[in-house]
Amino acid sequence: MKAGKVSIDERWGWLSMVDRLSSGDITKHENIYERNYIECLNLLSYWHEKDKYMEQMNNIKNNSLR
């Protein structure tokens, strides 16, 4: 992220995490609030690492196609 820019996840914080855990289904938000927060944070950390890895792989793929 570039200096001065704020991502949507940073701006919306906890709601962004709940939305990701519920796959964007607002009817499941209450279920997320009832879950153990350690379990939720572990899953969010995994997705974060996976997203970074997939972005790196896509960048490598895109650079090799040029």
XYZ file of N, CA and C in Angstrom:
198
model
N 0.841 -1.171 0.000
C 0.000 0.000 0.000
C 0.891 1.240 0.000
N 0.506 2.231 -0.763
C 1.265 3.470 -0.877
C 0.922 4.411 0.261
N 1.880 5.256 0.588
C 1.675 6.232 1.658
C 0.493 7.133 1.317
N -0.318 7.412 2.305
C -1.450 8.295 2.116
C -2.730 7.598 1.708
N -2.636 6.345 1.304
C -3.828 5.601 0.908
C -4.254 4.680 2.041
N -5.542 4.570 2.233
C -6.090 3.705 3.272
C -6.926 2.635 2.578
N -6.651 1.375 2.895
C -7.432 0.301 2.282
C -8.802 0.219 2.947
N -9.717 -0.422 2.260
C -11.071 -0.570 2.811
C -11.042 -1.374 4.105
N -10.147 -2.373 4.192
C -10.042 -3.166 5.416
C -9.591 -2.307 6.591
N -8.663 -1.396 6.352
C -8.193 -0.520 7.425
C -9.270 0.477 7.839
N -10.012 0.942 6.853
C -11.038 1.936 7.155
C -12.198 1.332 7.943
N -12.611 0.118 7.596
C -13.794 -0.477 8.205
C -13.461 -1.479 9.306
N -12.209 -1.821 9.489
C -11.745 -2.635 10.603
C -12.524 -3.911 10.859
N -13.134 -3.974 12.030
C -13.792 -5.194 12.477
C -14.902 -5.637 11.532
N -15.678 -4.712 11.009
C -16.770 -5.067 10.102
C -16.229 -5.772 8.854
N -15.091 -5.322 8.382
C -14.460 -5.964 7.226
C -14.112 -7.419 7.538
N -13.621 -7.672 8.743
C -13.272 -9.036 9.152
C -14.516 -9.910 9.276
N -15.552 -9.381 9.895
C -16.801 -10.139 10.055
C -17.402 -10.441 8.689
N -17.349 -9.480 7.792
C -17.882 -9.684 6.444
C -17.108 -10.779 5.712
N -15.799 -10.798 5.865
C -14.976 -11.845 5.222
C -15.298 -13.210 5.820
N -15.408 -13.286 7.129
C -15.697 -14.560 7.793
C -17.085 -15.082 7.441
N -18.008 -14.194 7.125
C -19.373 -14.612 6.790
C -19.580 -14.731 5.280
N -18.491 -14.620 4.524
C -18.548 -14.675 3.054
C -19.523 -13.639 2.488
N -19.579 -12.493 3.157
C -20.414 -11.402 2.680
C -21.901 -11.567 2.947
N -22.272 -12.572 3.728
C -23.685 -12.835 4.033
C -24.039 -12.183 5.369
N -24.748 -11.062 5.305
C -25.076 -10.312 6.516
C -25.917 -11.138 7.494
N -26.653 -12.115 6.998
C -27.476 -12.947 7.882
C -26.620 -13.864 8.753
N -25.329 -13.991 8.443
C -24.423 -14.840 9.230
C -23.552 -14.046 10.198
N -23.682 -12.735 10.196
C -22.836 -11.909 11.064
C -23.010 -12.285 12.535
N -24.222 -12.502 12.964
C -24.453 -12.847 14.377
C -23.725 -14.139 14.740
N -23.706 -15.105 13.829
C -22.984 -16.362 14.081
C -21.493 -16.119 14.258
N -20.957 -15.181 13.512
C -19.528 -14.861 13.637
C -19.255 -14.249 15.006
N -20.127 -13.360 15.468
C -19.936 -12.737 16.778
C -19.961 -13.759 17.916
N -20.606 -14.887 17.711
C -20.701 -15.921 18.738
C -19.491 -16.863 18.735
N -18.664 -16.805 17.721
C -17.517 -17.712 17.608
C -16.370 -17.237 18.497
N -15.455 -18.150 18.769
C -14.245 -17.854 19.527
C -13.363 -16.922 18.693
N -12.931 -15.820 19.286
C -12.175 -14.839 18.517
C -10.810 -15.356 18.067
N -10.203 -16.255 18.822
C -8.911 -16.826 18.421
C -9.078 -17.634 17.138
N -10.126 -18.417 17.063
C -10.420 -19.187 15.857
C -10.607 -18.247 14.661
N -11.342 -17.180 14.867
C -11.591 -16.210 13.788
C -10.300 -15.526 13.350
N -9.495 -15.095 14.317
C -8.250 -14.421 13.972
C -7.275 -15.353 13.270
N -7.233 -16.617 13.678
C -6.376 -17.591 12.991
C -6.799 -17.765 11.544
N -8.077 -17.867 11.304
C -8.584 -18.028 9.948
C -8.306 -16.779 9.110
N -8.512 -15.609 9.683
C -8.213 -14.370 8.966
C -6.722 -14.247 8.652
N -5.871 -14.670 9.575
C -4.425 -14.641 9.343
C -4.044 -15.582 8.214
N -4.640 -16.760 8.195
C -4.394 -17.718 7.121
C -4.794 -17.120 5.773
N -5.996 -16.547 5.695
C -6.466 -15.957 4.436
C -5.553 -14.816 3.995
N -5.084 -14.019 4.962
C -4.191 -12.913 4.646
C -2.906 -13.429 4.002
N -2.296 -14.437 4.614
C -1.071 -15.028 4.067
C -1.331 -15.662 2.704
N -2.445 -16.352 2.582
C -2.792 -17.002 1.312
C -3.006 -15.962 0.221
N -3.706 -14.876 0.534
C -3.934 -13.801 -0.439
C -2.610 -13.197 -0.898
N -1.681 -12.955 0.041
C -0.376 -12.408 -0.318
C 0.378 -13.373 -1.225
N 0.332 -14.667 -0.897
C 1.013 -15.680 -1.700
C 0.425 -15.736 -3.107
N -0.900 -15.732 -3.204
C -1.549 -15.795 -4.512
C -1.229 -14.549 -5.336
N -1.153 -13.398 -4.692
C -0.789 -12.174 -5.394
C 0.630 -12.264 -5.936
N 1.549 -12.807 -5.124
C 2.922 -12.985 -5.577
C 2.992 -13.945 -6.766
N 2.252 -15.037 -6.694
C 2.249 -16.008 -7.784
C 1.662 -15.396 -9.059
N 0.613 -14.602 -8.908
C 0.028 -13.917 -10.072
C 1.002 -12.905 -10.675
N 1.742 -12.191 -9.826
C 2.727 -11.244 -10.321
C 3.838 -11.961 -11.076
N 4.294 -13.091 -10.562
C 5.335 -13.872 -11.234
C 4.817 -14.361 -12.587
N 3.585 -14.874 -12.593
C 2.970 -15.375 -13.815
C 2.833 -14.250 -14.844
N 2.326 -13.095 -14.396
C 2.137 -11.959 -15.303
C 3.466 -11.443 -15.852
N 4.499 -11.438 -15.012
C 5.822 -10.981 -15.463
C 6.446 -11.953 -16.455
N 6.178 -13.233 -16.303
C 6.758 -14.218 -17.222
C 6.029 -14.228 -18.569
N 4.812 -13.696 -18.623
C 4.059 -13.646 -19.860
C 4.471 -12.456 -20.737
N 5.172 -11.516 -20.169
C 5.580 -10.309 -20.918
C 6.737 -10.576 -21.814
